[in-house]
Every structure is written in C-alpha cells, then in structure tokens.
Amino acid sequence: MQTLPIIISCIFGCSAQFYVIDDRLGLGREFDGIGGLSGGGATSRLLVNYEEPYRSQILDFLFKPNFGASLHILKVEIGGDGQTTDGTEPSHMHSKDEGNFYRGYEWWLMKEAKKRNPNIKLIGLPWAFPGWVGYGTQWPYIFPNVTANYVITWIMGAKQHHDLDIDYIGIWNEKTCDPAYIKVLRDMLDRAGYTNIGIIAADGGWSIAAAMLKDSYLNDAVEVIGVHYPGTHTVKEALMTERKLWSSEDYSTFNDDVGAGCWARILNQNYVNGRMTSTISWNLIASYYENLSFGGDGLMTAEEPWSGHFVVDSPIWMTAHTTQFAQPGWFYLQTVGNLTSGGSYVALTDRKGNLTIVIETMTHNHSQCIRPPLPYFDVSPQKVTFQLKGSFARLTDLQLWYSKLDFKTKNDTLFERRSPVKVYNGAFSLKLDVDEVYTITTVTTGQRGSNPEPPKSRPFPKNYSDDFTIDVPPFSEAPYFADQTGVFEYFRNSSDNGSHAFTLRQVITERPVTWARDADQTISIIGDYSWTDLNVSCDVLIETPITGGVFLAARVDQAGESVREAKGVFYWLYANGTYKVTNDIGGTRVLAEGLSGTREGVWNTLTLSVKGYFASGMLNGYPLWENAVVLEPKNGWAALGTFSFEYAQFDNFKVNAY
C-alpha cells in the first residue's frame, strides 16, 4: 500500500504535503540489506597492495558498523581465470585435479569484512569458468553436476580454509540461464548439507520469473530473484513468485556527486517502485587502474597503493543514510511512497519500537545512473508533514542526519548529524530542498567515521622493479600487476636453485569459459597509462617447445573488455628461434622481425626502449633490432605476457619511465 498525500494548510501560509507512517496495516517486505560487489572483475585488485594503516582505514569505511558505508552484504566473484571487466580473477581450480583456496584476494576481503561485521552476508557468483568446466566449449552446463561440484568446492574451501560461511550463491553473471542447472545445484547443495545457502538467479533480467511460475521445482530452488540495473521497477511475474526480489547489481556510475545522487535515489526507489529489498553496488571500490573499463566507479576510490592515497567519495555517505539505521531483518512499512513534489521516502522498523525514515529529493539531471536511461521527472522544494501512528504514535523526538549535494556551490554537506526532530502530537514537519537526503530515526548509534588525512596523491613510480623473490607471499599476485588475460602467479621454481628460484609464472593453459572477449594471448599490465617514453626489461623463460612465445610491451593502450584490441609496442620472443615486434597484441601489424636463436627452457633477458616515434630492443644485453617506427599509440601501460595460453616465467622486471 502506498500512502497518498493530503494537502493541509500550515502556519506559514504554505501548503504542506501530509504523509502517514503507520504499522497498524501490517508490514511490507523484509529488508535484506545494502551491499557492494568485489569482482566482475578484478575491481579490488590494487586494494590488497596498500600498506597499513591505510588499507585498514579503507576497509573500515566500507564495512565497519556505524562508521561509513557499514555494508550489510559483500558479493564477490568466484574467480574463473577469465577477463570479467577490468581484469581476470584466478580460479580455485585451474584444472579438475587440483585446488588452491589461497589464490586471489576475495578470501582475504571476505575475512576482513567479517572481522569488522560478523553479521555481514556473503555471496559468491561466477562470471567465467576454467576451460575444463566447459569441456572445451564455451558452455558451462554440458555436465551440470560438474559445474555444481566446482561451485560447491569453492563453498567448502571458504569454510575449511578460511572459516567463512557463504550465505548465497549465484549462477552465471548476465549469461543465459539454464533452469536444469539451477535445480541440479539446489539438489547438490542440499545433499552436501548446505540447505541454508540460498540460490540467487539469474543475475540478469527478469525473464527467470516467468520460468519459475511454470516450474514449481525451479521456483522452490530459487530463494532470490536477482536482477541487474532494473531502473527501480519490477515486473508482475516476479511479484507473483513470492520470492525475494533484489537489485543484485546496480549503480555502476562514476563516484562523483551525480553518482551519489543516482545511488541515493535507487536505494529508496528500488523498494518504493519495485519492492526490491536489497541493492548491491557494482562495484564495491574503484581499486583498479583508472583507464580500465568504468574507471572511477565504486562507492569510494583507492587506486594508488604506491602512495597510500584514497578518497572517501560521497556515495559512501549516501549509503550510510540507510545502512547505519536499518539492519537486515527489519521490515519496510506498507506506508512508503513517492513525494508529491518529487523524491521518495521509505520507512522501516525492527518491530521492537525502532523506526527509520529515509527521504531523498534527487533531481533528474543530478541522479542519472549510467544505465538504464532515466525518464524525465521534476523535483521542487517542498514542505512535508509526517504523522506517526500505530506503535510510533508516542514518539517525542527523532535523530536527524542530513546530506546535501550542492551542485551550485560545490560545497556539499555529507552525512551531518543535526538537532533532533521534535514530534508534536505524533507529527513533525520538514522543509525539503532538492538533491537532499534525510534520515529521521530512533536509532542513536550512527556516526560519521573519520581517520587522519591519507597521503597526497602521486603517480606510479617512474623507476620500478620486482624480482618476485618472496618465500611466503601474502597474495598469489605480484604487486601492481593487473592480469587482463590469463593468470600470473608467484612461483617457486624448484628446478632452479640459483638466480631464478622465485619467479612470476603464467599458469592458464587453455582458454576459459569466457565472460568477455579475452585475448588469444595472455597479458598483465602495470604502471602509468600516461607513460610515453620508457625502458622496460625482464628475464623470460619460454616453457613450450617450438610454438611457445613471450612478450614485453610498452604503451599498451587497451585492456579490460577491450584487451583484444590492445595496441602498443610488443616485443615477442619465440621458442622456434625468431623474434617479432608488433604494434598490436594480435601480432598483425609487424614493425620488425628476424632470427633470435632462442628456444624453450633457457632464460633470456628482453629489453625494450621506446622514445618518441622510435623503438629498439635488446636480447641478453645486445641490440637485436632498432629504430622501429611507432606512430601510435602515444602512451600506455607496460606489460608482459605469452603468445598463447601456455606456461611461461618472468623474473627481474624493471621499468624506467622518463
């Protein structure tokens, strides 16, 4: 039921819009919480490389209760070795015969979230799958029991190795839904003792709802219908299923003030218009190279681990207006709705006497999300009066938290605690301006957390090196390297007790079941996208006879979902005794080529120099080619990689930009 406003006269001679907050008519849907999404992909890649205390400070702003965003839900990618937007995340099973539950950083992130909020809900969702799951195809459902077992192994690993209990599991992000697989997964979860883990389906559109209405077993198997970017609206079929409805991925907007307006608006209106009881932000934190896809999205920004700099952006405080004053297990009241002069309000209760009302008045141009398109609407200043009835009728004062996104002065007010609101005869009034958020609540524990100012921003070091010599690495990936196709891991080279005992190794040997358009070559990028002139060198070991190959690159201009189109200066070395220099990762634009005398199993040192329009290369300290003409691109990352999905090792990486 949505409250209709009644116009009454007010003592100032204006008209006030009158709304009733009442629980006597019963309650609405149960509130399931607000969340953030790490993955889809590699969006938290740089976060792990922050030094303390900055890393913990960042995590506090995301997860610590009554401090910042205070998130209720953390959704993570179940790494599948494939490119899933801004990079690849490693699988726990590169092959069907092995398992490693310490790869990547999602395990660490879930533990850090739980450390701060033991009640946070955890969700796992695959984007890509290792190639063996698809048996050489791009379809992971050929053998549904194999795929279900792969996912359940991840759930078991989370518990056995990290003491993490997974609450929900997804199907295959934004890809074709297979009802047969969902039913197999439900059955195998139950047989494994995971009856308490709910299935979210299908992390795309609403179409699964119609299928659920026709198939009672499928309907029983799915606990949550999760949709992406619903534009705050649902469909009747979804409501008819009587399942939980979530916006299981939303926002996806730059974390400036317009992004904050988008986020504030949909946090309310996803329930008001669509009865969705959870909204999850993609992404959790912009902690990846900014020139990758969707650079600068996220609830906050932490993309400079080398400097320690991070920014607590305004979406953090828009989140706090809800998360610090309502918890999963609270209920929406039936008396929620849109304001007559624009904006919306929701009201929630814990059924123990507590009440939280969140009001937003975001204007159209200041709250547009990247998707879907936002139909025009008008918002104007207004006065509202709320009449509290039922169990709230005797409340006498309420806490008030206020935010204003001031697009005129650029002087925002973010999550400011103000004087309590006095309630007279069960009513209180507010004058609302545009682009504001109010939380009016009985909850007294809210706080605007703060830390000392982080270090100043500075670019990636112009002189950087890594010999990968670390006996027990805290993470499987070397600092600052961002894998874009393939997976590059720390490797203990037991066959070499000398200078190459510790290396970085590319370990994916077959194309994964992809989500994006992974390149046919593997590649990991590093550095500053603005780099133009530089020297980069690395020791390389080709492991595949005859057909194997590796490369070192500069000025790489594309990555993420566009990695197949990457241009730059690529210096290739092959096991068949040749070399090539190309202007693209696909190797079609050849700048130079010839004999190198190289073969597999032998370490070689590649050195690439690029200055202005010319590039030169050395092999083992001797010039091999020079003055190749490079007209484009003008700038980009440094990178290393392999000719195909093959084993290869790298050591003693150095870059000097000037």
XYZ file of C-alpha atoms in Angstrom:
658
model
C 0.000 0.000 0.000
C 1.337 3.449 -0.891
C 0.327 6.481 1.146
C -1.472 9.234 -0.738
C -0.567 12.755 0.406
C -3.212 15.107 1.748
C -2.703 18.856 1.287
C -3.213 20.816 4.521
C -2.540 24.437 5.390
C 0.470 25.218 7.523
C 1.103 28.050 9.937
C 3.345 29.831 7.408
C 0.551 30.130 4.879
C 2.073 27.484 2.597
C 0.782 24.080 1.639
C 2.298 21.005 3.241
C 2.203 17.511 1.916
C 0.924 15.144 4.570
C 2.089 11.513 4.900
C 1.156 8.841 7.406
C 3.692 6.415 8.885
C 1.677 3.562 10.351
C 2.252 -0.107 11.163
C -1.344 -0.945 12.035
C -1.994 -2.071 8.460
C 0.747 -4.664 8.754
C 4.278 -4.616 7.408
C 5.764 -4.706 3.947
C 8.648 -6.878 2.803
C 11.634 -7.804 4.947
C 14.708 -5.627 4.390
C 17.686 -7.740 3.272
C 20.412 -5.103 3.297
C 22.655 -2.942 1.135
C 25.819 -4.367 -0.403
C 28.881 -3.929 -2.546
C 30.352 -6.154 -5.234
C 34.042 -7.034 -5.474
C 34.641 -8.657 -8.828
C 33.337 -8.596 -12.321
C 36.218 -8.261 -12.460
C 39.363 -7.556 -10.526
C 37.877 -4.314 -9.212
C 39.619 -4.659 -5.823
C 42.951 -5.569 -7.412
C 45.016 -2.650 -6.085
C 43.430 -2.569 -2.628
C 45.466 -5.502 -1.361
C 48.738 -3.726 -2.088
C 48.039 -0.777 0.223
C 50.277 -0.627 3.267
C 48.911 -0.254 6.768
C 47.328 1.707 8.282
C 45.764 2.938 5.043
C 44.400 -0.423 3.957
C 42.562 -0.922 7.247
C 41.235 2.612 7.118
C 39.767 1.947 3.673
C 38.194 -1.293 4.865
C 36.674 0.493 7.854
C 34.906 2.969 5.577
C 33.376 0.055 3.684
C 32.473 -2.455 6.374
C 32.798 -1.156 9.929
C 29.361 -0.705 11.532
C 28.398 2.865 12.416
C 31.425 4.325 10.689
C 30.984 4.730 6.929
C 29.082 2.690 4.346
C 28.616 -0.017 7.010
C 27.619 -2.523 4.328
C 25.346 -5.438 5.147
C 26.331 -7.596 2.154
C 29.585 -8.428 0.359
C 29.246 -10.106 -3.013
C 32.403 -11.494 -4.606
C 33.354 -13.052 -7.898
C 34.164 -16.738 -7.877
C 37.284 -16.351 -9.987
C 37.216 -18.255 -13.259
C 40.574 -17.368 -14.882
C 38.863 -15.124 -17.453
C 38.520 -11.401 -18.202
C 35.392 -10.130 -16.475
C 35.523 -6.312 -16.964
C 38.739 -4.887 -15.504
C 40.866 -7.998 -15.286
C 40.969 -11.697 -14.565
C 40.478 -13.284 -11.171
C 42.097 -16.673 -10.559
C 40.056 -19.805 -10.067
C 40.401 -22.075 -7.065
C 40.664 -24.940 -9.601
C 42.771 -24.183 -12.674
C 42.280 -27.867 -13.556
C 39.890 -30.546 -12.379
C 42.654 -32.347 -10.497
C 43.847 -29.503 -8.262
C 42.542 -26.942 -5.829
C 44.050 -23.902 -4.159
C 41.978 -21.748 -1.837
C 44.552 -19.009 -1.345
C 44.631 -17.576 -4.860
C 43.498 -14.044 -5.437
C 42.235 -11.733 -2.741
C 38.495 -12.338 -2.402
C 39.054 -14.776 0.500
C 41.057 -12.084 2.272
C 38.430 -9.437 1.563
C 35.603 -11.593 2.915
C 37.581 -12.245 6.093
C 38.309 -8.543 6.543
C 34.613 -7.745 6.094
C 33.628 -10.418 8.613
C 36.262 -9.165 11.045
C 34.529 -5.782 11.070
C 30.949 -7.003 10.836
C 30.409 -10.647 11.848
C 26.821 -10.400 10.590
C 27.692 -9.390 7.030
C 26.153 -11.670 4.406
C 28.458 -13.247 1.813
C 27.540 -14.031 -1.806
C 29.590 -15.866 -4.434
C 28.894 -15.616 -8.172
C 30.844 -16.936 -11.184
C 31.494 -14.731 -14.231
C 33.906 -17.039 -16.057
C 34.843 -20.687 -15.549
C 38.104 -22.577 -16.125
C 38.162 -24.207 -19.540
C 37.895 -27.748 -18.146
C 34.427 -26.983 -16.712
C 33.142 -26.445 -20.250
C 34.923 -29.486 -21.684
C 36.450 -27.449 -24.486
C 33.284 -25.430 -25.180
C 32.061 -22.031 -24.075
C 29.090 -23.582 -22.261
C 29.463 -24.470 -18.557
C 26.286 -26.538 -18.363
C 27.226 -29.523 -20.560
C 27.514 -31.527 -17.369
C 25.522 -29.588 -14.729
C 26.775 -31.799 -11.924
C 30.410 -30.957 -12.812
C 29.739 -27.218 -12.669
C 27.715 -27.544 -9.463
C 30.514 -29.544 -7.857
C 33.028 -26.882 -8.927
C 30.936 -24.199 -7.179
C 30.330 -26.317 -4.089
C 34.072 -26.967 -3.845
C 34.532 -23.184 -3.613
C 31.927 -23.045 -0.828
C 33.645 -25.887 1.019
C 37.043 -24.232 0.606
C 35.698 -20.997 2.043
C 34.692 -22.830 5.217
C 37.554 -25.302 5.561
C 40.400 -22.905 4.803
C 39.014 -19.532 5.906
C 36.137 -20.311 8.290
C 33.784 -18.378 6.018
C 30.120 -19.332 5.746
C 28.660 -18.428 2.358
C 25.045 -17.271 2.570
C 24.039 -17.100 -1.102
C 25.342 -18.464 -4.379
C 24.655 -17.273 -7.901
C 24.512 -18.968 -11.314
C 26.428 -17.254 -14.169
C 26.590 -13.489 -14.282
C 24.436 -11.898 -17.002
C 24.550 -15.000 -19.189
C 21.910 -17.418 -20.443
C 20.102 -19.078 -17.571
C 19.813 -22.879 -17.510
C 16.919 -23.978 -15.256
C 18.174 -27.576 -15.271
C 21.484 -26.452 -13.780
C 19.735 -24.433 -11.062
C 17.772 -27.489 -9.992
C 20.887 -29.680 -10.025
C 22.763 -27.079 -7.985
C 19.941 -26.911 -5.415
C 19.885 -30.685 -5.114
C 23.659 -30.980 -4.742
C 23.794 -28.143 -2.201
C 21.165 -29.923 -0.125
C 22.983 -33.265 -0.390
C 26.190 -31.586 0.740
C 24.439 -30.189 3.809
C 24.133 -26.615 2.529
C 20.370 -26.341 2.827
C 20.814 -22.900 4.377
C 22.593 -21.437 1.325
C 20.133 -19.607 -0.896
C 20.349 -19.538 -4.684
C 20.144 -16.165 -6.416
C 19.045 -16.293 -10.048
C 19.742 -15.271 -12.596
C 21.752 -12.028 -12.180
C 20.474 -10.559 -15.412
C 16.931 -9.669 -16.438
C 13.523 -10.617 -15.075
C 12.857 -13.471 -17.516
C 13.545 -16.219 -14.985
C 10.410 -15.153 -13.108
C 8.121 -16.395 -15.879
C 10.011 -19.696 -15.977
C 9.634 -20.068 -12.217
C 5.866 -19.625 -12.441
C 5.701 -22.522 -14.895
C 8.043 -24.812 -12.928
C 7.293 -25.251 -9.230
C 10.545 -27.119 -8.602
C 12.534 -24.263 -10.126
C 10.509 -21.798 -8.067
C 11.341 -23.738 -4.906
C 15.029 -23.909 -5.855
C 15.443 -20.132 -6.169
C 15.368 -18.077 -2.983
C 16.111 -14.691 -4.537
C 15.342 -13.283 -7.973
C 18.367 -11.093 -8.608
C 18.252 -8.572 -11.469
C 20.721 -6.027 -12.791
C 20.043 -2.338 -13.372
C 16.231 -2.593 -13.151
C 15.678 1.161 -13.228
C 13.809 0.786 -9.882
C 10.974 -1.191 -11.490
C 9.924 -4.820 -11.330
C 7.543 -6.999 -13.358
C 4.316 -8.648 -12.261
C 5.664 -12.171 -12.836
C 8.429 -11.545 -10.290
C 5.921 -10.392 -7.678
C 3.763 -13.448 -8.377
C 6.606 -15.837 -7.485
C 6.501 -14.543 -3.900
C 10.303 -14.784 -3.769
C 12.718 -12.159 -2.513
C 13.450 -9.535 -5.178
C 16.890 -7.925 -5.239
C 18.713 -5.495 -7.440
C 21.717 -7.785 -7.217
C 23.891 -5.432 -9.296
C 23.158 -1.740 -9.665
C 24.677 1.762 -9.748
C 27.753 1.249 -11.993
C 28.224 5.010 -12.105
C 31.154 7.361 -11.537
C 31.532 8.113 -7.851
C 31.117 11.860 -8.211
C 28.092 13.749 -6.920
C 25.877 12.638 -9.820
C 26.829 9.066 -8.946
C 25.968 9.783 -5.323
C 22.600 11.135 -6.462
C 21.984 8.024 -8.544
C 22.820 5.796 -5.584
C 20.710 7.753 -3.097
C 17.715 7.684 -5.434
C 17.786 3.976 -6.233
C 18.391 2.901 -2.628
C 14.917 4.245 -1.862
C 13.116 3.771 -5.141
C 14.168 0.179 -5.753
C 11.766 -0.632 -2.952
C 9.199 2.111 -3.469
C 8.745 1.347 -7.172
C 9.966 -2.230 -7.424
C 9.636 -3.885 -3.996
C 13.315 -4.886 -4.164
C 14.622 -5.453 -0.660
C 18.345 -5.350 -1.379
C 20.515 -3.231 -3.660
C 24.140 -4.152 -4.381
C 26.605 -1.691 -5.845
C 28.907 -2.582 -8.706
C 31.433 -2.003 -7.718
C 32.470 -2.008 -4.096
C 35.533 0.168 -4.543
C 37.347 1.719 -7.506
C 40.642 -0.020 -6.791
C 41.971 -0.732 -10.287
C 43.837 1.303 -12.881
C 41.606 4.237 -13.732
C 41.998 3.896 -17.509
C 40.439 0.445 -17.441
C 36.717 -0.030 -18.099
C 34.482 2.042 -15.816
C 37.438 3.701 -14.099
C 36.259 5.730 -11.109
C 33.148 3.697 -10.353
C 32.677 2.265 -6.882
C 31.492 3.629 -3.579
C 34.945 5.114 -2.970
C 38.351 5.296 -4.675
C 41.596 3.571 -3.714
C 43.754 3.251 -6.825
C 47.182 4.344 -5.550
C 48.698 1.747 -3.217
C 52.177 3.097 -4.059
C 51.234 6.447 -2.490
C 48.683 5.352 0.112
C 46.225 7.934 -1.221
C 42.494 7.178 -1.227
C 39.283 9.193 -1.434
C 36.131 8.680 0.619
C 33.648 9.664 -2.061
C 30.108 10.919 -1.499
C 28.388 7.570 -2.300
C 29.825 6.234 0.978
C 27.712 8.740 2.894
C 24.606 8.168 0.786
C 24.912 4.513 1.785
C 25.243 5.363 5.466
C 21.846 7.092 5.481
C 20.278 3.633 5.189
C 22.823 1.114 6.431
C 23.582 2.713 9.785
C 19.915 2.982 10.752
C 18.290 -0.224 9.471
C 19.581 -3.778 9.537
C 18.690 -6.965 7.650
C 15.698 -8.449 9.403
C 13.958 -5.089 9.762
C 10.775 -4.614 7.747
C 9.612 -1.924 5.393
C 6.300 -0.401 6.364
C 3.469 -0.507 3.891
C 3.315 3.274 4.183
C 6.146 4.207 1.811
C 5.988 6.100 -1.442
C 6.914 8.955 -3.746
C 6.666 12.574 -2.638
C 4.154 14.769 -4.441
C 6.751 17.366 -5.471
C 9.357 14.759 -6.363
C 11.571 12.397 -4.433
C 10.666 9.425 -2.297
C 10.594 8.109 1.237
C 10.820 4.719 2.889
C 10.095 3.738 6.466
C 11.477 0.678 8.241
C 11.059 -0.880 11.665
C 12.693 -3.614 13.720
C 9.257 -4.458 15.210
C 10.701 -3.570 18.622
C 9.725 0.100 18.568
C 12.530 1.468 16.400
C 11.674 3.494 13.311
C 13.849 4.811 10.479
C 12.589 7.083 7.696
C 14.866 7.869 4.731
C 13.877 10.711 2.383
C 15.578 11.642 -0.902
C 14.844 14.538 -3.262
C 17.277 13.834 -6.072
C 16.674 15.772 -9.277
C 16.751 14.161 -12.710
C 19.997 15.619 -14.041
C 21.802 15.083 -10.766
C 20.891 11.419 -10.244
C 21.308 9.716 -13.593
C 22.865 6.284 -13.401
C 24.953 5.035 -16.320
C 22.102 2.639 -17.077
C 19.236 2.336 -17.738
C 18.100 5.652 -19.280
C 16.221 7.749 -16.748
C 12.822 9.128 -17.849
C 12.359 12.804 -17.076
C 10.784 13.844 -13.801
C 10.580 17.061 -11.832
C 11.564 17.761 -8.227
C 10.957 21.054 -6.431
C 11.345 22.401 -2.871
C 8.511 21.279 -0.651
C 7.281 21.081 2.896
C 6.238 17.692 4.200
C 4.494 16.625 7.381
C 4.691 13.066 8.652
C 2.012 11.766 11.001
C 3.219 8.860 13.142
C 0.562 6.341 14.059
C 0.318 2.861 15.474
C 3.274 1.844 17.640
C 5.101 5.069 16.674
C 2.408 7.485 17.850
C 4.041 8.207 21.205
C 7.499 9.087 19.908
C 8.552 12.561 21.041
C 11.871 13.151 19.279
C 13.912 11.585 16.480
C 17.536 11.746 15.435
C 18.219 13.654 12.191
C 21.046 13.033 9.697
C 21.312 15.264 6.649
C 23.131 15.423 3.310
C 23.012 17.998 0.540
C 24.633 17.551 -2.870
C 25.116 21.198 -3.731
C 25.737 21.405 -7.459
C 25.691 25.210 -7.427
C 28.328 25.952 -4.808
C 30.108 22.570 -4.970
C 30.110 22.744 -1.187
C 28.357 19.527 -0.208
C 27.048 18.625 3.212
C 27.579 14.915 3.702
C 26.052 12.843 6.479
C 25.803 15.596 9.058
C 24.138 14.985 12.391
C 21.709 17.769 13.224
C 19.484 18.668 16.154
C 16.816 16.083 16.892
C 13.402 16.481 15.331
C 10.673 17.242 17.844
C 7.437 15.336 17.383
C 4.238 17.146 18.420
C 1.003 15.186 18.727
C 2.593 12.437 16.677
C 3.617 14.720 13.785
C 6.696 16.524 12.531
C 7.381 18.708 9.503
C 10.415 19.286 7.301
C 11.271 21.792 4.591
C 12.938 19.839 1.814
C 15.137 21.346 -0.878
C 16.329 19.498 -3.988
C 19.203 16.965 -4.018
C 18.957 16.219 -0.318
C 18.836 13.084 1.826
C 17.354 12.924 5.324
C 17.378 10.090 7.815
C 14.919 10.530 10.691
C 15.308 7.723 13.204
C 15.045 6.422 16.727
C 18.485 4.806 16.304
C 21.140 6.735 18.235
C 24.309 4.836 17.237
C 25.034 6.490 13.881
C 28.486 8.028 13.406
C 30.399 9.797 10.681
C 33.679 7.933 10.927
C 36.941 9.664 10.204
C 40.649 8.960 10.036
C 43.718 11.147 9.602
C 44.082 12.513 6.086
C 45.658 9.906 3.802
C 48.897 10.713 1.967
C 48.779 13.003 -1.038
C 48.182 11.570 -4.484
C 51.237 10.862 -6.618
C 51.737 8.930 -9.852
C 53.099 5.424 -10.224
C 56.885 5.454 -9.623
C 58.851 6.177 -12.793
C 61.501 3.704 -11.659
C 60.092 0.392 -10.518
C 61.446 -3.155 -10.241
C 60.420 -6.535 -8.861
C 62.471 -9.726 -8.668
C 59.488 -11.703 -7.301
C 61.676 -13.148 -4.529
C 59.285 -13.832 -1.705
C 59.109 -17.175 0.033
C 55.598 -16.933 1.504
C 53.699 -14.286 -0.477
C 50.586 -12.863 1.228
C 48.762 -12.940 -2.120
C 49.243 -15.029 -5.247
C 49.722 -11.995 -7.490
C 52.733 -9.681 -7.566
C 52.029 -6.079 -6.511
C 50.576 -3.732 -9.135
C 50.463 -6.328 -11.940
C 46.887 -6.453 -13.237
C 46.147 -9.600 -15.249
C 43.930 -8.959 -18.282
C 44.004 -12.374 -19.950
C 45.486 -15.396 -18.217
C 46.703 -15.610 -14.624
C 50.186 -14.677 -13.443
C 51.186 -16.146 -10.070
C 54.185 -16.207 -7.781
C 56.100 -19.424 -8.498
C 58.739 -21.374 -6.596
C 60.985 -22.759 -9.326
C 62.227 -25.998 -7.756
C 64.347 -26.789 -10.827
C 66.436 -23.643 -10.311
C 68.233 -23.091 -7.024
C 70.062 -20.072 -8.376
C 69.027 -16.635 -9.565
C 65.593 -17.721 -10.837
C 64.363 -19.709 -7.851
C 61.418 -17.302 -7.406
C 59.551 -16.108 -10.486
C 56.214 -14.902 -11.813
C 54.530 -17.599 -13.905
C 51.616 -17.548 -16.326
C 49.628 -20.674 -15.442
C 46.500 -20.884 -17.643
C 46.959 -23.421 -20.437
C 43.509 -23.469 -22.045
C 41.005 -20.798 -22.916
C 38.488 -20.343 -20.093
C 34.731 -20.338 -20.476
C 34.808 -16.614 -21.033
C 32.549 -13.788 -19.954
C 34.234 -11.049 -22.005
C 36.395 -11.172 -25.144
C 39.655 -12.395 -23.658
C 42.628 -12.013 -25.955
C 44.168 -15.111 -27.545
C 47.366 -14.080 -25.806
C 47.814 -13.676 -22.043
C 48.786 -10.263 -20.696
C 49.357 -8.488 -17.393
C 49.671 -4.690 -17.304
C 51.465 -2.421 -14.862
C 52.326 1.234 -14.349
C 51.011 4.569 -15.510
C 48.752 4.898 -18.555
C 50.297 8.300 -19.303
C 53.760 6.814 -19.828
C 55.190 7.649 -23.258
C 58.970 7.117 -23.263
C 60.444 4.303 -21.218
C 62.871 1.419 -20.915
C 61.434 -1.882 -19.710
C 63.329 -5.120 -19.222
C 62.580 -8.597 -17.929
C 64.124 -12.047 -17.805
C 61.860 -14.528 -19.592
C 61.616 -18.307 -19.816
C 59.583 -19.960 -22.564
C 58.343 -23.364 -21.403
C 56.511 -24.606 -24.501
C 58.730 -26.117 -27.264
C 58.516 -24.825 -30.850
C 55.159 -22.991 -30.571
C 55.817 -21.148 -27.310
C 56.419 -17.435 -27.024
C 56.518 -14.476 -24.654
C 56.450 -10.702 -24.973
C 57.389 -7.492 -23.242
C 55.381 -4.378 -24.117
C 55.123 -0.617 -23.708
C 52.428 1.977 -24.451
C 49.667 -0.634 -24.150
C 46.512 1.394 -24.744
C 43.664 -1.081 -24.216
C 42.818 -3.633 -21.530
C 39.744 -4.841 -19.689
C 36.943 -5.879 -22.008
C 38.812 -4.273 -24.931
C 42.040 -6.198 -24.386
C 41.799 -7.930 -27.795
C 42.124 -4.516 -29.445
C 45.216 -3.502 -27.476
C 47.851 -1.571 -29.411
C 51.336 -0.644 -28.268
C 54.885 -1.848 -28.846
C 55.014 -5.628 -28.354
C 58.433 -7.305 -28.389
C 57.951 -11.041 -28.952
C 60.431 -13.868 -28.436
C 59.651 -17.384 -29.680
C 60.850 -20.913 -28.950
C 61.442 -21.520 -32.666
C 64.412 -19.134 -32.693
C 62.710 -15.989 -34.016
C 61.504 -12.642 -32.738
C 58.889 -10.149 -33.842
C 57.923 -6.585 -32.998
C 54.287 -5.684 -33.488
C 52.049 -2.684 -32.987
C 49.188 -4.815 -31.602
C 48.651 -7.724 -29.248
C 47.215 -9.830 -32.064
C 50.562 -9.643 -33.897
C 49.152 -8.480 -37.239
C 50.882 -5.089 -37.504
C 54.532 -6.109 -37.789
C 57.202 -3.458 -37.187
C 60.249 -5.740 -37.272
C 61.090 -9.463 -37.280
C 64.019 -11.829 -37.664
C 66.102 -14.558 -36.050
C 66.860 -14.625 -32.331
C 68.330 -18.085 -31.762
C 66.076 -18.566 -28.755
C 64.433 -21.778 -27.602
C 62.398 -23.126 -24.710
C 63.919 -23.848 -21.313
C 66.571 -21.120 -21.484
C 66.417 -17.819 -19.649
C 66.789 -14.692 -21.782
C 66.716 -11.000 -20.952
C 64.471 -8.785 -23.057
C 64.955 -5.011 -23.053
C 62.545 -2.680 -24.834
C 63.192 1.051 -25.285
C 60.593 3.426 -26.671
C 61.228 7.122 -27.229
C 59.178 9.403 -29.427
C 58.380 7.644 -32.692
C 61.109 5.018 -32.394
C 61.552 1.744 -30.517
C 64.559 -0.557 -30.101
C 65.133 -3.909 -28.480
C 67.961 -5.857 -26.951
C 68.396 -9.555 -26.235
C 70.715 -10.505 -23.392
C 72.285 -7.052 -23.451
C 72.980 -6.920 -27.193
C 70.965 -4.936 -29.764
C 68.624 -7.202 -31.725
C 66.559 -4.573 -33.568
C 66.361 -0.799 -33.523
C 64.550 2.269 -34.790
C 61.229 0.583 -35.464
C 58.793 3.380 -36.281
C 55.906 3.705 -33.829
C 53.284 6.263 -34.869
C 50.676 5.179 -32.332
C 49.704 4.860 -29.566
C 51.328 7.812 -27.870
C 51.094 6.411 -24.320
C 50.006 3.420 -22.260
C 50.967 0.813 -19.659
C 53.928 -1.527 -19.605
C 53.034 -5.200 -19.876
C 54.271 -8.754 -20.182
C 52.591 -11.887 -21.452
C 52.616 -15.013 -23.590
C 51.874 -15.964 -27.183
C 49.035 -18.298 -26.188
C 47.550 -19.974 -23.135
C 50.834 -21.556 -22.054
C 53.227 -21.791 -19.154
C 55.983 -19.180 -19.091
C 58.058 -17.486 -16.418
C 59.224 -13.925 -15.802
C 61.840 -12.523 -13.465
C 63.724 -9.327 -12.630
C 61.192 -6.943 -14.113
C 62.358 -3.316 -14.374
C 60.833 -0.189 -15.847
C 62.261 3.308 -16.138
C 59.961 5.992 -17.494
C 61.198 9.439 -18.431
